[in-house]
Coordinates of C-alpha atoms in Angstrom, one line a residue:
M1 CA -73.1 69.8 227.7
R2 CA -71.5 71.8 230.9
A3 CA -70.0 74.6 230.2
R4 CA -65.7 74.4 231.4
T5 CA -66.0 77.8 233.0
G6 CA -63.9 76.6 236.0
M7 CA -60.7 75.6 233.6
G8 CA -61.1 79.1 231.6
R9 CA -60.7 81.1 235.0
G10 CA -58.0 79.3 236.4
T11 CA -55.8 79.5 233.3
H12 CA -56.4 83.3 233.6
A13 CA -55.5 83.6 237.1
G14 CA -52.5 81.8 237.0
E15 CA -51.5 84.0 234.0
R16 CA -51.9 87.2 235.7
G17 CA -50.0 85.8 238.0
F18 CA -47.0 84.7 236.6
V19 CA -46.8 88.2 234.2
L20 CA -46.5 90.3 238.2
V21 CA -43.6 87.4 238.7
G22 CA -42.1 88.4 235.4
V23 CA -42.2 92.4 236.0
V24 CA -40.8 92.0 239.9
M25 CA -37.9 90.1 238.5
F26 CA -37.5 92.3 235.4
V27 CA -37.4 95.2 237.8
L28 CA -35.1 93.5 240.6
A29 CA -32.5 92.7 237.4
L30 CA -32.4 96.0 236.5
T31 CA -32.1 97.1 240.0
I32 CA -29.1 95.2 240.5
L33 CA -27.9 96.0 237.4
G34 CA -28.1 99.2 238.3
L35 CA -26.2 99.1 241.3
S36 CA -23.6 97.1 239.7
L37 CA -22.9 99.8 237.4
Y38 CA -23.0 102.2 240.2
A39 CA -20.5 100.6 242.5
I40 CA -17.9 100.1 239.1
S41 CA -18.6 103.7 238.1
G42 CA -17.5 104.3 242.1
Y43 CA -14.6 101.8 241.8
E44 CA -13.5 103.7 238.8
G45 CA -13.5 106.7 240.2
Q46 CA -11.7 105.8 243.0
F47 CA -8.9 104.3 240.8
L48 CA -8.5 107.2 238.9
T49 CA -8.2 109.3 242.1
D50 CA -5.6 106.4 243.0
T51 CA -3.5 106.7 240.2
Q52 CA -3.4 110.4 240.3
A53 CA -2.3 110.8 243.5
E54 CA 0.3 107.9 242.7
E55 CA 1.6 109.8 239.9
Q56 CA 1.3 113.2 241.7
A57 CA 3.4 111.7 244.8
L58 CA 6.3 109.9 241.9
F59 CA 6.7 113.5 240.5
R60 CA 6.7 115.4 244.0
A61 CA 9.2 112.7 245.4
E62 CA 11.3 113.7 242.1
G63 CA 10.7 117.5 242.8
G64 CA 12.0 116.5 246.4
M65 CA 15.2 114.9 245.1
A66 CA 16.1 117.7 243.1
M67 CA 15.1 120.2 246.2
A68 CA 17.7 118.2 248.7
Q69 CA 21.0 118.4 246.1
S70 CA 20.0 122.0 246.0
L71 CA 19.8 122.6 249.9
L72 CA 23.1 120.2 249.8
Q73 CA 25.1 122.7 248.4
V74 CA 24.9 125.3 250.9
P75 CA 27.3 125.9 253.7
P76 CA 28.4 124.6 256.1
Y77 CA 27.2 121.2 253.9
S78 CA 25.6 119.1 256.3
L79 CA 24.1 115.7 255.6
T80 CA 21.4 116.9 257.8
Q81 CA 20.4 119.9 255.5
S82 CA 18.6 117.3 253.3
H83 CA 15.7 117.5 255.9
Y84 CA 14.6 120.9 255.5
A85 CA 12.8 119.8 252.3
E86 CA 10.4 117.9 254.4
G87 CA 6.8 119.4 254.7
Y88 CA 6.9 121.1 251.3
E89 CA 5.0 119.5 248.3
G90 CA 4.3 116.5 250.3
V91 CA 7.4 115.3 251.2
E92 CA 7.4 113.4 254.7
R93 CA 11.0 112.5 254.7
A94 CA 14.2 113.4 253.0
T95 CA 17.3 111.8 253.9
A96 CA 20.8 111.7 252.6
W97 CA 23.8 109.6 253.6
Q98 CA 27.2 108.6 253.1
I99 CA 29.3 105.5 253.3
R100 CA 32.0 105.9 255.9
N101 CA 34.1 103.0 257.6
S102 CA 31.4 100.4 255.9
L103 CA 28.4 102.4 258.0
P104 CA 25.7 104.6 256.3
D105 CA 26.4 108.4 258.0
S106 CA 23.3 110.4 257.6
T107 CA 24.2 113.3 260.1
G108 CA 28.2 114.3 259.2
N109 CA 29.6 116.9 257.1
I110 CA 29.4 116.2 253.2
D111 CA 33.0 114.2 251.9
W112 CA 33.1 115.8 248.7
T113 CA 35.4 112.4 247.8
K114 CA 32.6 109.9 248.3
N115 CA 29.1 109.2 246.7
I116 CA 25.8 110.2 248.6
F117 CA 23.0 108.6 248.4
L118 CA 19.3 110.2 248.6
R119 CA 15.5 108.8 249.5
I120 CA 12.8 110.8 249.2
S121 CA 9.4 109.8 250.5
T122 CA 6.4 111.5 250.1
R123 CA 2.5 111.4 250.1
V124 CA -0.6 112.7 248.2
G125 CA -4.0 111.8 249.5
N126 CA -3.5 108.0 250.6
Q127 CA -0.8 107.4 248.1
T128 CA 3.2 107.2 249.1
R129 CA 6.3 107.2 247.3
V130 CA 9.9 106.4 248.1
V131 CA 12.3 107.0 245.6
E132 CA 16.3 106.7 245.9
Q133 CA 19.2 107.7 243.8
E134 CA 23.1 107.4 244.2
F135 CA 25.0 110.5 243.5
T136 CA 28.6 111.6 242.5
P137 CA 29.1 115.3 244.4
Q138 CA 31.0 117.9 242.7
Q139 CA 32.2 120.7 245.4
R140 CA 30.8 123.9 244.6
Y141 CA 33.7 126.0 245.6
S142 CA 33.6 129.2 247.6
P143 CA 35.4 132.3 246.4
Y144 CA 35.6 132.9 250.0
R145 CA 37.2 130.3 251.7
R146 CA 40.7 130.7 250.6
L147 CA 43.0 133.7 250.3
F148 CA 42.5 135.0 247.0
T149 CA 39.8 134.8 244.2
A150 CA 40.1 136.9 241.0
R151 CA 40.0 136.3 237.3
V152 CA 43.9 138.1 237.1
I153 CA 46.4 138.0 239.7
D154 CA 50.0 139.6 238.9
Y155 CA 53.1 141.2 241.2
T156 CA 54.8 144.5 240.7
S157 CA 58.6 143.1 240.4
A158 CA 59.9 146.2 239.9
D159 CA 59.2 149.7 241.7
G160 CA 59.1 153.1 239.7
D161 CA 62.5 153.5 240.1
G162 CA 63.8 150.0 238.8
R163 CA 64.5 148.7 242.5
N164 CA 63.7 145.0 243.7
R165 CA 60.7 144.4 245.0
T166 CA 60.4 140.5 244.5
D167 CA 60.6 137.6 247.6
S168 CA 59.3 139.7 250.1
A169 CA 56.0 138.9 250.0
H170 CA 54.9 135.4 251.1
L171 CA 51.5 134.3 250.7
N172 CA 50.1 131.3 253.3
G173 CA 46.5 129.4 253.3
P174 CA 45.3 125.9 253.1
R175 CA 45.2 124.0 250.0
Q176 CA 44.1 125.8 246.7
A177 CA 44.3 129.2 248.6
V178 CA 44.3 130.8 245.5
W179 CA 41.6 130.5 242.8
Q180 CA 42.6 132.2 239.5
W181 CA 41.3 131.8 236.2
V182 CA 44.2 130.2 234.2
Q183 CA 43.9 130.2 230.2
N184 CA 47.8 130.6 229.4
S185 CA 50.9 129.7 231.4
S186 CA 51.6 132.9 231.5
D187 CA 48.5 134.1 233.6
T188 CA 50.8 132.5 236.7
S189 CA 54.1 134.0 235.6
W190 CA 53.6 136.1 239.2
V191 CA 54.2 133.1 241.2
R192 CA 57.8 133.1 240.8
D193 CA 57.8 136.7 242.5
V194 CA 56.5 135.7 245.7
N195 CA 56.9 132.9 248.8
W196 CA 54.1 130.7 248.5
D197 CA 55.4 128.0 250.8
S198 CA 52.0 126.1 251.3
G199 CA 48.2 125.9 249.6
R200 CA 49.4 124.9 246.0
P201 CA 48.4 123.7 243.6
M202 CA 46.5 126.5 242.7
L203 CA 42.5 126.2 241.6
T204 CA 42.8 127.2 237.9
V205 CA 38.9 127.0 236.8
E206 CA 37.0 130.2 235.8
T207 CA 36.6 132.4 238.4
P208 CA 33.0 134.0 239.6
S209 CA 32.6 137.4 240.3
P210 CA 31.1 139.2 243.2
D211 CA 27.6 140.9 242.4
V212 CA 28.5 144.0 244.2
A213 CA 25.9 146.0 242.3
D214 CA 22.8 144.2 243.6
Y215 CA 24.5 144.3 247.1
F216 CA 24.8 148.2 247.4
A217 CA 21.3 148.3 245.9
T218 CA 20.0 146.3 248.7
Y219 CA 22.0 147.9 251.7
F220 CA 23.7 150.9 250.9
A221 CA 20.5 153.4 251.3
A222 CA 20.0 152.4 254.7
A223 CA 23.7 152.3 256.1
D224 CA 24.8 154.5 258.6
S225 CA 27.6 156.7 257.5
V226 CA 31.2 155.8 258.4
P227 CA 32.3 158.1 261.4
Y228 CA 34.9 160.1 260.5
P229 CA 36.4 163.1 261.7
D230 CA 37.2 166.2 259.7
N231 CA 40.4 167.2 260.7
F232 CA 43.5 167.6 259.3
G233 CA 47.1 166.3 260.3
G234 CA 47.8 163.8 263.2
E235 CA 46.4 160.7 263.6
H236 CA 43.2 159.8 261.7
R237 CA 41.0 157.4 263.6
I238 CA 37.6 155.8 262.3
V239 CA 35.2 153.5 265.0
L240 CA 33.2 150.8 263.1
D241 CA 31.1 149.2 266.0
A242 CA 28.1 147.2 265.0
G243 CA 26.6 147.5 268.7
S244 CA 27.9 144.2 270.3
D245 CA 30.8 141.6 269.5
A246 CA 28.0 139.2 268.1
G247 CA 26.7 142.1 266.2
T248 CA 26.7 142.9 262.4
K249 CA 26.4 146.6 261.0
V250 CA 26.8 148.1 257.5
F251 CA 28.6 151.1 256.8
R252 CA 28.8 153.5 253.8
N253 CA 31.6 155.9 253.4
P254 CA 31.6 159.5 255.2
R255 CA 29.2 162.4 253.7
I256 CA 32.3 164.6 254.3
A257 CA 35.8 164.5 252.2
P258 CA 38.6 163.6 254.0
N259 CA 41.8 165.8 253.6
A260 CA 44.1 164.7 250.9
A261 CA 47.3 165.5 249.3
S262 CA 46.1 166.2 245.8
L263 CA 42.4 167.1 245.5
D264 CA 42.5 165.6 242.2
L265 CA 42.9 162.3 243.8
A266 CA 40.5 163.4 246.2
D267 CA 38.0 163.9 243.9
C268 CA 38.7 160.0 242.3
Y269 CA 37.4 157.7 245.3
G270 CA 34.5 157.5 247.7
F271 CA 37.5 158.1 250.6
Y272 CA 41.1 158.9 250.0
C273 CA 43.3 159.3 253.3
T274 CA 46.8 160.4 253.4
S275 CA 47.4 160.7 256.8
E276 CA 47.8 157.7 258.9
L277 CA 44.9 156.0 259.8
K278 CA 43.3 153.2 262.4
V279 CA 40.4 151.6 262.2
E280 CA 38.6 150.4 265.8
V281 CA 36.3 147.2 264.9
R282 CA 33.9 145.8 266.8
G283 CA 31.5 142.7 265.8
T284 CA 31.0 142.2 262.2
C285 CA 31.0 145.5 260.3
V286 CA 30.4 146.4 256.6
W287 CA 32.2 149.1 254.4
M288 CA 30.6 150.0 251.5
A289 CA 32.7 152.3 248.9
P290 CA 30.6 151.8 245.4
D291 CA 33.5 154.7 244.2
G292 CA 36.5 152.9 245.7
I293 CA 38.9 153.5 248.4
R294 CA 42.7 154.7 248.3
F295 CA 45.0 154.6 251.3
D296 CA 48.2 156.5 251.1
N297 CA 49.7 156.1 254.8
R298 CA 49.8 152.9 257.1
V299 CA 46.6 151.7 257.8
T300 CA 45.9 149.7 261.4
F301 CA 43.1 147.6 261.8
K302 CA 42.5 147.1 265.7
R303 CA 39.8 145.7 267.7
G304 CA 37.6 148.2 269.1
A305 CA 35.8 148.5 272.8
G306 CA 34.7 145.0 274.1
G307 CA 35.9 141.7 273.4
G308 CA 35.7 138.9 270.7
T309 CA 37.5 138.8 267.6
P310 CA 36.1 141.4 265.2
T311 CA 35.6 140.9 261.1
L312 CA 36.1 144.2 259.0
I313 CA 34.5 143.3 255.1
I314 CA 35.5 146.6 252.8
V315 CA 33.2 146.1 249.8
T316 CA 33.9 148.3 246.8
G317 CA 33.2 149.1 242.9
P318 CA 35.7 150.9 240.6
N319 CA 36.2 154.0 241.1
G320 CA 35.8 155.2 237.2
L321 CA 37.5 158.6 237.7
D322 CA 41.6 158.0 238.6
Q323 CA 43.7 158.6 235.7
N324 CA 46.4 160.2 237.3
Y325 CA 50.0 158.7 236.2
G326 CA 47.9 156.3 234.3
D327 CA 44.6 155.1 234.1
Y328 CA 43.5 153.6 237.2
R329 CA 40.3 153.8 236.9
D330 CA 39.1 150.2 237.7
V331 CA 41.0 150.4 241.0
G332 CA 38.3 149.5 244.0
L333 CA 41.0 149.5 246.7
W334 CA 44.2 150.9 247.1
F335 CA 46.4 150.3 249.9
F336 CA 49.1 152.6 248.2
D337 CA 52.2 153.4 250.5
D338 CA 53.1 152.6 253.8
G339 CA 51.5 149.3 254.5
V340 CA 48.7 147.5 256.6
K341 CA 49.1 146.3 259.9
V342 CA 46.5 144.1 262.0
E343 CA 46.1 144.0 265.5
N344 CA 43.8 141.9 267.7
N345 CA 43.9 139.1 264.8
V346 CA 41.1 141.2 263.0
R347 CA 39.7 139.5 260.0
V348 CA 39.8 141.2 256.9
I349 CA 37.4 140.7 253.7
I350 CA 38.0 142.4 250.7
V351 CA 35.1 142.2 248.0
S352 CA 35.6 144.5 245.0
S353 CA 34.1 144.3 241.2
G354 CA 37.1 146.3 240.2
H355 CA 41.3 146.6 240.7
V356 CA 42.4 145.5 244.5
R357 CA 45.8 146.6 244.6
L358 CA 47.7 145.8 247.7
E359 CA 51.1 147.5 247.7
V360 CA 53.9 149.2 249.6
A361 CA 55.4 151.9 247.7
Q362 CA 57.4 153.5 249.9
Q363 CA 61.1 152.6 250.6
G364 CA 63.7 152.3 253.6
G365 CA 65.3 155.6 254.8
G366 CA 69.2 156.2 254.4
G367 CA 69.9 158.6 251.7
G368 CA 69.5 158.4 247.9
G369 CA 66.6 160.8 247.3
G370 CA 63.1 160.8 246.5
N371 CA 62.1 157.2 245.3
A372 CA 59.1 157.1 242.4
R373 CA 55.8 155.1 243.4
P374 CA 54.9 152.2 241.2
D375 CA 52.4 154.9 239.5
G376 CA 55.2 157.4 238.7
S377 CA 54.6 160.0 241.3
R378 CA 56.6 160.6 244.3
P379 CA 56.6 159.9 248.0
F380 CA 55.1 162.7 250.1
D381 CA 58.2 162.6 252.6
G382 CA 60.9 162.0 250.0
G383 CA 62.7 158.6 251.4
G384 CA 65.9 157.4 250.5
G385 CA 67.1 154.0 248.8
G386 CA 69.5 152.9 251.4
G387 CA 68.0 150.6 253.3
G388 CA 67.4 149.9 257.0
G389 CA 63.3 151.2 257.1
S390 CA 60.4 148.8 258.5
Y391 CA 57.7 148.8 256.3
E392 CA 55.3 145.9 257.4
F393 CA 51.9 144.8 255.6
S394 CA 50.6 142.0 257.2
L395 CA 46.6 140.6 257.3
P396 CA 46.9 137.7 259.2
F397 CA 43.3 136.6 258.5
L398 CA 42.5 137.7 255.0
N399 CA 40.3 136.9 252.0
V400 CA 40.0 138.8 248.9
F401 CA 37.8 138.3 246.1
A402 CA 37.9 140.5 243.5
D403 CA 37.9 141.0 239.7
H404 CA 41.8 141.9 239.2
I405 CA 44.5 141.5 242.1
T406 CA 48.0 143.2 241.8
M407 CA 50.5 143.1 245.1
M408 CA 53.9 144.8 245.3
G409 CA 55.6 144.1 248.6
P410 CA 58.7 146.4 250.2
R411 CA 61.8 145.8 249.1
P412 CA 63.2 142.7 250.7
Q413 CA 65.7 144.9 252.8
D414 CA 62.9 147.1 253.9
G415 CA 60.3 144.8 255.2
E416 CA 57.7 142.1 254.5
M417 CA 54.1 141.4 252.8
N418 CA 52.6 138.5 255.0
L419 CA 49.4 137.5 253.3
T420 CA 47.3 134.6 255.1
Y421 CA 44.0 132.6 254.7
S422 CA 43.5 130.8 258.0
S423 CA 41.2 127.7 257.9
S424 CA 39.7 128.8 261.1
M425 CA 37.7 131.5 259.3
D426 CA 35.8 128.8 257.4
A427 CA 32.7 128.8 259.9
L428 CA 32.8 132.6 259.8
I429 CA 32.5 132.8 255.9
D430 CA 30.0 130.0 255.9
D431 CA 28.0 131.9 258.3
L432 CA 28.2 135.5 256.6
V433 CA 27.3 133.7 253.1
S434 CA 24.1 131.6 254.4
R435 CA 23.2 135.6 256.4
G436 CA 23.4 137.3 253.0
V437 CA 26.2 139.5 254.9
L438 CA 28.9 138.8 251.8
P439 CA 28.1 140.0 248.0
V440 CA 26.6 136.8 246.0
A441 CA 29.0 135.2 243.8
N442 CA 27.6 135.2 240.4
G443 CA 28.5 132.4 238.1
V444 CA 30.2 129.9 240.8
A445 CA 32.0 127.1 239.0
A446 CA 31.2 123.8 239.4
G447 CA 29.0 122.3 242.0
G448 CA 26.0 119.6 241.7
F449 CA 25.8 116.1 242.0
T450 CA 25.8 113.8 238.8
P451 CA 23.7 111.0 239.1
V452 CA 25.1 107.8 239.0
A453 CA 23.9 105.5 236.0
G454 CA 21.6 102.8 237.1
S455 CA 21.1 103.9 240.6
W456 CA 17.4 105.0 240.4
R457 CA 15.0 103.1 241.9
M458 CA 11.7 102.9 243.8
P459 CA 12.3 100.5 247.2

């Protein structure tokens, strides 16, 4: 018999070929599996990155919404101020608008009686988010855009001799020209003693307080001293010059002590003057007096050299020392005797963390002997009680922001007190506030945006 060696050799060779193919296919399968797993892991990583970017874009859009609301509460309250949020924290677009005459308006000033819409668009990586919401605005009240802002306001209806001082003071201004925190009906009893034909009703919510302490800490050390001549008798003159009609400059009380009839009183105030005083102002000038100011004679505010309409800002703290004929340590500014006169439409802004007293203590001539001032002292020049005198206390562009305000006009037969806030000052006030020229109002009431329920969406 022959051996079947050929068949044995053929089977062995085929088996060896089959194993090779199997190994190649196995390696190929593992390679495909590895590549698939790698692709899946890359996809999962990209998915995770995109998800995180989406969440960050949404969070930043919500933050941009809050930022835009804050920006809209800054004077001059323009809808375009929302765009200032763009470029921060991934905010690409921030738009605010209101519906006016059935059309959207995104460029005008805020109408506080209409709802406002905000749309914020953000981008993080290649992911974008757009959120939109409707709000009901509540205006942040300004203590500077009105005649008076004070926790307490009162009027002295009779002088030290019991003579009538009512009906000689006239208040004027836009609606809500007076902001007083009214907790009891007696808080507004002073209204019956003045003539106030416009500007009512007053704003009666809790009032803010001026942060004069931080203001002094910021500006006082570097301020120039008020240029005041050390002379006795005659007319006294102060020139406050900001360098140009459009300039702003800060001054502090003079280093020298002015002449005074009572050294005791002179020591009580940072500035105390018994002579007739003329204050010339150019540009916007700030007069700081941490220890208060008292004027015991007529004061005239007028425009200094140059053109334009000047602004004088007086910032004071309480004197802390005056206990002559009573406790007047809270007084920060006292126009005490012969009134105030303004020339050239000088705008006067008074800010004090103390008590501001706007008074005409003197009386018209005509016999009758010396008349007592409101604090019980006697006037320097005697004076009669028969009438016929002329005492003017007129500030046609005035704002007073203080803790406490007291008024007393002259007797009706002797003159008038006219105190006015003009709405033409609004733009000036907004500019001064935005530049930090005026002290910050702490605890300012109201303001903000209330979300309309169900209005939040991602268009």
